[in-house]
Amino acid sequence: DAMVIQNPRYQVTQFGKPVTLSCSQTLNHNVMYWYQQKSSQAPKLLFHYYDKDFNNEADTPDNFQSRRPNTSFCFLDIRSPGLGDAAMYLCATSKELAGLNEQFFGPGTRLTVL
Amino acid sequence: DQQVKQNSPSLSVQEGRISILNCDYTNSMFDYFLWYKKYPAEGPTFLISISSIKDKNEDGRFTVFLNKSAKHLSLHIVPSQPGDSAVYFCAASAMEGAQKLVFGQGTRLTINP
């Protein structure tokens, strides 16, 4: 089945220790998104890639970076995690960028910062 | 500045009755609205959508109503089933200009047998 896969499902890191979250897709979609969702809050878009073009949201902290080495994979790097970065991180894909395109989500990675 | 709001964090409904989930938005540029459903330990999955040229869209037990003048939409589930127990997210976007999806905080729906 075509899908969006996130690894690991649970990640524990220490305050200030860099961490990388992984997302892969078998849908061959052009767009990949990273969202941050804190408890009882709306998923918040951090950035997206359209093919190799990176688009950062204006309020995404510099601490968050992303890489997309190929169509299938996208990584979220948190350079120096703080306690406030503990959240669920959701990866999503869509065929194209326009608002009509359905986004397909992975199961998420829950990040704990100690 | 929350552009999409779901004011009810939770809702409990008896099996077989109607579930009504509400969503309000503030940005008049939004012209496409979606509902996503999320089970525990899974990502959100698309449920139903509506564009601003319509005021109703129906898919089986699920109907979404849009009131543009009130900037309000609602999701009706009838009859409600235990498998409908999940968190429901409302989301909005603009169809032109490659606008992003903006999500509400979600409403946890519990269907009681």
PDB file of C-alpha atoms in Angstrom:
ATOM      1  CA  ASP A   1       0.000   0.000   0.000  1.00  0.00           C
ATOM      2  CA  ALA A   2       1.196   3.494  -0.844  1.00  0.00           C
ATOM      3  CA  MET A   3       1.863   5.358   2.357  1.00  0.00           C
ATOM      4  CA  VAL A   4       3.749   7.880   4.453  1.00  0.00           C
ATOM      5  CA  ILE A   5       6.137   6.353   6.976  1.00  0.00           C
ATOM      6  CA  GLN A   6       7.739   8.092   9.920  1.00  0.00           C
ATOM      7  CA  ASN A   7      10.649   6.798  11.964  1.00  0.00           C
ATOM      8  CA  PRO A   8      11.039   6.534  14.817  1.00  0.00           C
ATOM      9  CA  ARG A   9       7.523   6.647  16.257  1.00  0.00           C
ATOM     10  CA  TYR A  10       8.906   7.777  19.619  1.00  0.00           C
ATOM     11  CA  GLN A  11      12.120   9.704  20.117  1.00  0.00           C
ATOM     12  CA  VAL A  12      13.680  10.778  23.376  1.00  0.00           C
ATOM     13  CA  THR A  13      16.527  13.277  23.337  1.00  0.00           C
ATOM     14  CA  GLN A  14      18.360  15.391  25.840  1.00  0.00           C
ATOM     15  CA  PHE A  15      18.122  19.145  26.095  1.00  0.00           C
ATOM     16  CA  GLY A  16      20.459  20.621  23.481  1.00  0.00           C
ATOM     17  CA  LYS A  17      21.321  17.301  21.808  1.00  0.00           C
ATOM     18  CA  PRO A  18      20.638  17.367  18.034  1.00  0.00           C
ATOM     19  CA  VAL A  19      17.973  15.008  16.799  1.00  0.00           C
ATOM     20  CA  THR A  20      16.775  13.951  13.340  1.00  0.00           C
ATOM     21  CA  LEU A  21      13.306  12.699  12.490  1.00  0.00           C
ATOM     22  CA  SER A  22      12.690  10.788   9.285  1.00  0.00           C
ATOM     23  CA  CYS A  23       9.822  10.619   6.802  1.00  0.00           C
ATOM     24  CA  SER A  24       9.491   8.540   3.670  1.00  0.00           C
ATOM     25  CA  GLN A  25       6.700   8.190   1.127  1.00  0.00           C
ATOM     26  CA  THR A  26       5.765   5.694  -1.539  1.00  0.00           C
ATOM     27  CA  LEU A  27       3.139   7.961  -3.119  1.00  0.00           C
ATOM     28  CA  ASN A  28       5.636   9.728  -5.414  1.00  0.00           C
ATOM     29  CA  HIS A  29       4.138  13.060  -4.370  1.00  0.00           C
ATOM     30  CA  ASN A  30       5.861  16.320  -5.213  1.00  0.00           C
ATOM     31  CA  VAL A  31       5.242  18.030  -1.900  1.00  0.00           C
ATOM     32  CA  MET A  32       6.362  17.022   1.583  1.00  0.00           C
ATOM     33  CA  TYR A  33       5.377  18.927   4.718  1.00  0.00           C
ATOM     34  CA  TRP A  34       6.476  18.953   8.346  1.00  0.00           C
ATOM     35  CA  TYR A  35       3.991  19.928  11.066  1.00  0.00           C
ATOM     36  CA  GLN A  36       4.471  20.374  14.782  1.00  0.00           C
ATOM     37  CA  GLN A  37       1.534  19.522  17.024  1.00  0.00           C
ATOM     38  CA  LYS A  38       1.590  20.239  20.731  1.00  0.00           C
ATOM     39  CA  SER A  39      -0.958  18.747  23.081  1.00  0.00           C
ATOM     40  CA  SER A  40      -4.547  19.912  22.379  1.00  0.00           C
ATOM     41  CA  GLN A  41      -3.327  22.366  19.759  1.00  0.00           C
ATOM     42  CA  ALA A  42      -3.710  22.575  16.016  1.00  0.00           C
ATOM     43  CA  PRO A  43      -0.989  21.078  13.823  1.00  0.00           C
ATOM     44  CA  LYS A  44       1.318  23.948  12.880  1.00  0.00           C
ATOM     45  CA  LEU A  45       3.155  23.942   9.552  1.00  0.00           C
ATOM     46  CA  LEU A  46       6.914  24.332   9.956  1.00  0.00           C
ATOM     47  CA  PHE A  47       7.996  24.117   6.302  1.00  0.00           C
ATOM     48  CA  HIS A  48       7.440  22.248   3.093  1.00  0.00           C
ATOM     49  CA  TYR A  49       9.346  21.101   0.042  1.00  0.00           C
ATOM     50  CA  TYR A  50       7.942  21.291  -3.452  1.00  0.00           C
ATOM     51  CA  ASP A  51      10.306  18.895  -5.199  1.00  0.00           C
ATOM     52  CA  LYS A  52      13.696  20.354  -4.195  1.00  0.00           C
ATOM     53  CA  ASP A  53      12.371  23.851  -3.417  1.00  0.00           C
ATOM     54  CA  PHE A  54      12.338  24.543   0.304  1.00  0.00           C
ATOM     55  CA  ASN A  55       9.719  26.867   1.807  1.00  0.00           C
ATOM     56  CA  ASN A  56      10.069  27.927   5.409  1.00  0.00           C
ATOM     57  CA  GLU A  57       7.150  29.371   7.380  1.00  0.00           C
ATOM     58  CA  ALA A  58       7.963  32.847   8.661  1.00  0.00           C
ATOM     59  CA  ASP A  59       7.584  31.901  12.318  1.00  0.00           C
ATOM     60  CA  THR A  60       9.529  28.621  12.217  1.00  0.00           C
ATOM     61  CA  PRO A  61      12.531  28.929  14.567  1.00  0.00           C
ATOM     62  CA  ASP A  62      16.031  28.652  13.058  1.00  0.00           C
ATOM     63  CA  ASN A  63      16.560  25.662  15.333  1.00  0.00           C
ATOM     64  CA  PHE A  64      14.460  23.633  12.886  1.00  0.00           C
ATOM     65  CA  GLN A  65      15.990  22.591   9.582  1.00  0.00           C
ATOM     66  CA  SER A  66      14.968  20.158   6.893  1.00  0.00           C
ATOM     67  CA  ARG A  67      16.560  18.116   4.127  1.00  0.00           C
ATOM     68  CA  ARG A  68      15.034  16.330   1.181  1.00  0.00           C
ATOM     69  CA  PRO A  69      17.742  14.251  -0.515  1.00  0.00           C
ATOM     70  CA  ASN A  70      15.310  12.665  -2.987  1.00  0.00           C
ATOM     71  CA  THR A  71      11.600  12.446  -3.789  1.00  0.00           C
ATOM     72  CA  SER A  72      10.934   9.728  -1.251  1.00  0.00           C
ATOM     73  CA  PHE A  73      12.685  10.997   1.871  1.00  0.00           C
ATOM     74  CA  CYS A  74      12.510  14.114   3.992  1.00  0.00           C
ATOM     75  CA  PHE A  75      14.241  14.785   7.314  1.00  0.00           C
ATOM     76  CA  LEU A  76      13.531  17.184  10.147  1.00  0.00           C
ATOM     77  CA  ASP A  77      16.631  18.253  12.059  1.00  0.00           C
ATOM     78  CA  ILE A  78      16.329  19.972  15.417  1.00  0.00           C
ATOM     79  CA  ARG A  79      19.741  21.430  16.112  1.00  0.00           C
ATOM     80  CA  SER A  80      19.423  22.174  19.821  1.00  0.00           C
ATOM     81  CA  PRO A  81      16.145  20.855  21.202  1.00  0.00           C
ATOM     82  CA  GLY A  82      14.609  22.755  24.058  1.00  0.00           C
ATOM     83  CA  LEU A  83      11.904  21.609  26.440  1.00  0.00           C
ATOM     84  CA  GLY A  84       9.397  23.594  24.391  1.00  0.00           C
ATOM     85  CA  ASP A  85      10.131  21.473  21.330  1.00  0.00           C
ATOM     86  CA  ALA A  86       8.551  18.410  22.882  1.00  0.00           C
ATOM     87  CA  ALA A  87       5.637  17.652  20.577  1.00  0.00           C
ATOM     88  CA  MET A  88       4.222  15.321  17.952  1.00  0.00           C
ATOM     89  CA  TYR A  89       5.861  15.889  14.579  1.00  0.00           C
ATOM     90  CA  LEU A  90       3.725  15.002  11.584  1.00  0.00           C
ATOM     91  CA  CYS A  91       4.966  14.509   8.052  1.00  0.00           C
ATOM     92  CA  ALA A  92       2.507  14.855   5.189  1.00  0.00           C
ATOM     93  CA  THR A  93       2.609  14.695   1.408  1.00  0.00           C
ATOM     94  CA  SER A  94       0.472  15.976  -1.425  1.00  0.00           C
ATOM     95  CA  LYS A  95       0.626  15.573  -5.174  1.00  0.00           C
ATOM     96  CA  GLU A  96       0.666  19.324  -5.823  1.00  0.00           C
ATOM     97  CA  LEU A  97       0.724  22.493  -3.750  1.00  0.00           C
ATOM     98  CA  ALA A  98      -2.656  24.052  -4.481  1.00  0.00           C
ATOM     99  CA  GLY A  99      -5.246  24.034  -1.715  1.00  0.00           C
ATOM    100  CA  LEU A 100      -7.435  21.427  -3.418  1.00  0.00           C
ATOM    101  CA  ASN A 101      -4.838  18.720  -3.068  1.00  0.00           C
ATOM    102  CA  GLU A 102      -5.454  16.282  -0.262  1.00  0.00           C
ATOM    103  CA  GLN A 103      -2.603  15.846   2.181  1.00  0.00           C
ATOM    104  CA  PHE A 104      -1.661  12.364   3.318  1.00  0.00           C
ATOM    105  CA  PHE A 105      -0.213  12.128   6.800  1.00  0.00           C
ATOM    106  CA  GLY A 106       2.195   9.756   8.454  1.00  0.00           C
ATOM    107  CA  PRO A 107       1.523   8.455  11.983  1.00  0.00           C
ATOM    108  CA  GLY A 108       3.825  11.030  13.554  1.00  0.00           C
ATOM    109  CA  THR A 109       6.917  10.951  15.770  1.00  0.00           C
ATOM    110  CA  ARG A 110       6.415  11.898  19.401  1.00  0.00           C
ATOM    111  CA  LEU A 111       9.495  13.760  20.625  1.00  0.00           C
ATOM    112  CA  THR A 112      10.341  13.936  24.311  1.00  0.00           C
ATOM    113  CA  VAL A 113      13.077  16.306  25.489  1.00  0.00           C
ATOM    114  CA  LEU A 114      14.650  15.546  28.859  1.00  0.00           C
TER     115      LEU A 114
ATOM    116  CA  ASP B   1      -3.907  34.623  15.854  1.00  0.00           C
ATOM    117  CA  GLN B   2      -5.911  31.485  15.340  1.00  0.00           C
ATOM    118  CA  GLN B   3      -7.590  31.615  11.959  1.00  0.00           C
ATOM    119  CA  VAL B   4      -9.474  28.328  12.354  1.00  0.00           C
ATOM    120  CA  LYS B   5     -11.157  27.543  15.643  1.00  0.00           C
ATOM    121  CA  GLN B   6     -12.916  24.506  16.995  1.00  0.00           C
ATOM    122  CA  ASN B   7     -14.363  25.712  20.254  1.00  0.00           C
ATOM    123  CA  SER B   8     -15.480  22.346  21.601  1.00  0.00           C
ATOM    124  CA  PRO B   9     -12.497  20.249  22.719  1.00  0.00           C
ATOM    125  CA  SER B  10     -14.735  17.227  23.194  1.00  0.00           C
ATOM    126  CA  LEU B  11     -18.178  15.899  22.344  1.00  0.00           C
ATOM    127  CA  SER B  12     -19.995  12.808  23.558  1.00  0.00           C
ATOM    128  CA  VAL B  13     -22.888  11.350  21.550  1.00  0.00           C
ATOM    129  CA  GLN B  14     -25.059   8.260  21.869  1.00  0.00           C
ATOM    130  CA  GLU B  15     -24.665   5.614  19.183  1.00  0.00           C
ATOM    131  CA  GLY B  16     -27.251   6.044  16.442  1.00  0.00           C
ATOM    132  CA  ARG B  17     -27.781   9.757  17.113  1.00  0.00           C
ATOM    133  CA  ILE B  18     -26.405  12.699  15.136  1.00  0.00           C
ATOM    134  CA  SER B  19     -22.968  14.127  15.886  1.00  0.00           C
ATOM    135  CA  ILE B  20     -22.425  17.785  14.998  1.00  0.00           C
ATOM    136  CA  LEU B  21     -18.915  19.195  15.051  1.00  0.00           C
ATOM    137  CA  ASN B  22     -18.427  22.914  14.556  1.00  0.00           C
ATOM    138  CA  CYS B  23     -15.651  25.063  13.143  1.00  0.00           C
ATOM    139  CA  ASP B  24     -15.255  28.831  12.726  1.00  0.00           C
ATOM    140  CA  TYR B  25     -12.745  30.722  10.614  1.00  0.00           C
ATOM    141  CA  THR B  26     -11.697  34.329  10.395  1.00  0.00           C
ATOM    142  CA  ASN B  27      -9.784  34.633   7.118  1.00  0.00           C
ATOM    143  CA  SER B  28     -12.137  35.588   4.277  1.00  0.00           C
ATOM    144  CA  MET B  29      -9.530  34.387   1.747  1.00  0.00           C
ATOM    145  CA  PHE B  30     -10.228  30.773   2.711  1.00  0.00           C
ATOM    146  CA  ASP B  31     -12.335  29.114   0.062  1.00  0.00           C
ATOM    147  CA  TYR B  32     -11.713  25.421   0.587  1.00  0.00           C
ATOM    148  CA  PHE B  33     -12.434  23.526   3.780  1.00  0.00           C
ATOM    149  CA  LEU B  34     -11.606  20.008   4.862  1.00  0.00           C
ATOM    150  CA  TRP B  35     -12.280  17.680   7.750  1.00  0.00           C
ATOM    151  CA  TYR B  36      -9.655  15.195   8.877  1.00  0.00           C
ATOM    152  CA  LYS B  37     -10.179  12.339  11.291  1.00  0.00           C
ATOM    153  CA  LYS B  38      -7.450  11.057  13.596  1.00  0.00           C
ATOM    154  CA  TYR B  39      -7.349   7.821  15.539  1.00  0.00           C
ATOM    155  CA  PRO B  40      -4.798   7.367  18.366  1.00  0.00           C
ATOM    156  CA  ALA B  41      -1.306   6.435  17.138  1.00  0.00           C
ATOM    157  CA  GLU B  42      -2.250   7.223  13.536  1.00  0.00           C
ATOM    158  CA  GLY B  43      -1.890  10.301  11.362  1.00  0.00           C
ATOM    159  CA  PRO B  44      -4.917  12.378  10.362  1.00  0.00           C
ATOM    160  CA  THR B  45      -6.825  11.022   7.377  1.00  0.00           C
ATOM    161  CA  PHE B  46      -8.941  13.032   4.986  1.00  0.00           C
ATOM    162  CA  LEU B  47     -12.685  12.677   5.534  1.00  0.00           C
ATOM    163  CA  ILE B  48     -14.633  15.193   3.467  1.00  0.00           C
ATOM    164  CA  SER B  49     -14.200  18.631   1.928  1.00  0.00           C
ATOM    165  CA  ILE B  50     -16.230  21.542   0.588  1.00  0.00           C
ATOM    166  CA  SER B  51     -15.414  24.489  -1.610  1.00  0.00           C
ATOM    167  CA  SER B  52     -16.922  27.912  -1.077  1.00  0.00           C
ATOM    168  CA  ILE B  53     -19.089  27.664  -4.180  1.00  0.00           C
ATOM    169  CA  LYS B  54     -21.207  25.115  -2.321  1.00  0.00           C
ATOM    170  CA  ASP B  55     -23.023  25.220   0.974  1.00  0.00           C
ATOM    171  CA  LYS B  56     -23.337  21.480   1.455  1.00  0.00           C
ATOM    172  CA  ASN B  57     -21.409  18.354   0.556  1.00  0.00           C
ATOM    173  CA  GLU B  58     -22.541  14.866   1.455  1.00  0.00           C
ATOM    174  CA  ASP B  59     -20.673  11.567   1.491  1.00  0.00           C
ATOM    175  CA  GLY B  60     -22.569   8.680   3.012  1.00  0.00           C
ATOM    176  CA  ARG B  61     -23.118   9.335   6.716  1.00  0.00           C
ATOM    177  CA  PHE B  62     -20.996  12.493   6.604  1.00  0.00           C
ATOM    178  CA  THR B  63     -22.278  15.917   5.548  1.00  0.00           C
ATOM    179  CA  VAL B  64     -20.413  19.189   5.729  1.00  0.00           C
ATOM    180  CA  PHE B  65     -22.321  22.479   5.765  1.00  0.00           C
ATOM    181  CA  LEU B  66     -20.733  25.830   4.998  1.00  0.00           C
ATOM    182  CA  ASN B  67     -22.161  29.202   6.021  1.00  0.00           C
ATOM    183  CA  LYS B  68     -19.894  31.754   4.348  1.00  0.00           C
ATOM    184  CA  SER B  69     -21.582  34.814   5.805  1.00  0.00           C
ATOM    185  CA  ALA B  70     -21.075  33.474   9.318  1.00  0.00           C
ATOM    186  CA  LYS B  71     -17.636  32.011   8.468  1.00  0.00           C
ATOM    187  CA  HIS B  72     -18.805  28.780   9.998  1.00  0.00           C
ATOM    188  CA  LEU B  73     -18.810  25.172   8.947  1.00  0.00           C
ATOM    189  CA  SER B  74     -20.104  22.043  10.563  1.00  0.00           C
ATOM    190  CA  LEU B  75     -19.694  18.310  10.110  1.00  0.00           C
ATOM    191  CA  HIS B  76     -22.742  16.132  10.646  1.00  0.00           C
ATOM    192  CA  ILE B  77     -22.396  12.400  11.201  1.00  0.00           C
ATOM    193  CA  VAL B  78     -25.607  10.429  11.145  1.00  0.00           C
ATOM    194  CA  PRO B  79     -26.130   7.849  12.423  1.00  0.00           C
ATOM    195  CA  SER B  80     -23.082   7.949  14.711  1.00  0.00           C
ATOM    196  CA  GLN B  81     -21.220   4.673  15.171  1.00  0.00           C
ATOM    197  CA  PRO B  82     -18.642   3.602  17.787  1.00  0.00           C
ATOM    198  CA  GLY B  83     -15.955   3.550  15.066  1.00  0.00           C
ATOM    199  CA  ASP B  84     -16.496   7.277  14.608  1.00  0.00           C
ATOM    200  CA  SER B  85     -14.842   7.907  17.980  1.00  0.00           C
ATOM    201  CA  ALA B  86     -11.744   9.923  17.059  1.00  0.00           C
ATOM    202  CA  VAL B  87     -10.348  13.449  17.005  1.00  0.00           C
ATOM    203  CA  TYR B  88     -11.750  15.544  14.151  1.00  0.00           C
ATOM    204  CA  PHE B  89      -9.744  18.437  12.713  1.00  0.00           C
ATOM    205  CA  CYS B  90     -11.213  21.194  10.617  1.00  0.00           C
ATOM    206  CA  ALA B  91      -8.791  22.747   8.107  1.00  0.00           C
ATOM    207  CA  ALA B  92      -9.001  25.602   5.627  1.00  0.00           C
ATOM    208  CA  SER B  93      -7.012  26.857   2.666  1.00  0.00           C
ATOM    209  CA  ALA B  94      -7.219  29.107  -0.349  1.00  0.00           C
ATOM    210  CA  MET B  95      -7.429  27.265  -3.665  1.00  0.00           C
ATOM    211  CA  GLU B  96      -5.316  29.799  -5.519  1.00  0.00           C
ATOM    212  CA  GLY B  97      -1.762  30.805  -4.742  1.00  0.00           C
ATOM    213  CA  ALA B  98      -0.664  27.463  -3.308  1.00  0.00           C
ATOM    214  CA  GLN B  99      -1.847  28.410   0.141  1.00  0.00           C
ATOM    215  CA  LYS B 100      -1.153  26.148   3.078  1.00  0.00           C
ATOM    216  CA  LEU B 101      -3.690  24.257   5.155  1.00  0.00           C
ATOM    217  CA  VAL B 102      -4.555  25.920   8.442  1.00  0.00           C
ATOM    218  CA  PHE B 103      -5.896  23.551  11.081  1.00  0.00           C
ATOM    219  CA  GLY B 104      -8.195  23.948  14.047  1.00  0.00           C
ATOM    220  CA  GLN B 105      -7.310  22.454  17.430  1.00  0.00           C
ATOM    221  CA  GLY B 106      -9.501  19.414  16.982  1.00  0.00           C
ATOM    222  CA  THR B 107     -12.601  18.023  18.689  1.00  0.00           C
ATOM    223  CA  ARG B 108     -12.494  14.634  20.384  1.00  0.00           C
ATOM    224  CA  LEU B 109     -15.706  12.774  19.538  1.00  0.00           C
ATOM    225  CA  THR B 110     -16.768   9.853  21.713  1.00  0.00           C
ATOM    226  CA  ILE B 111     -19.655   7.662  20.602  1.00  0.00           C
ATOM    227  CA  ASN B 112     -21.235   5.822  23.507  1.00  0.00           C
ATOM    228  CA  PRO B 113     -22.906   2.433  22.906  1.00  0.00           C
TER     229      PRO B 113
END
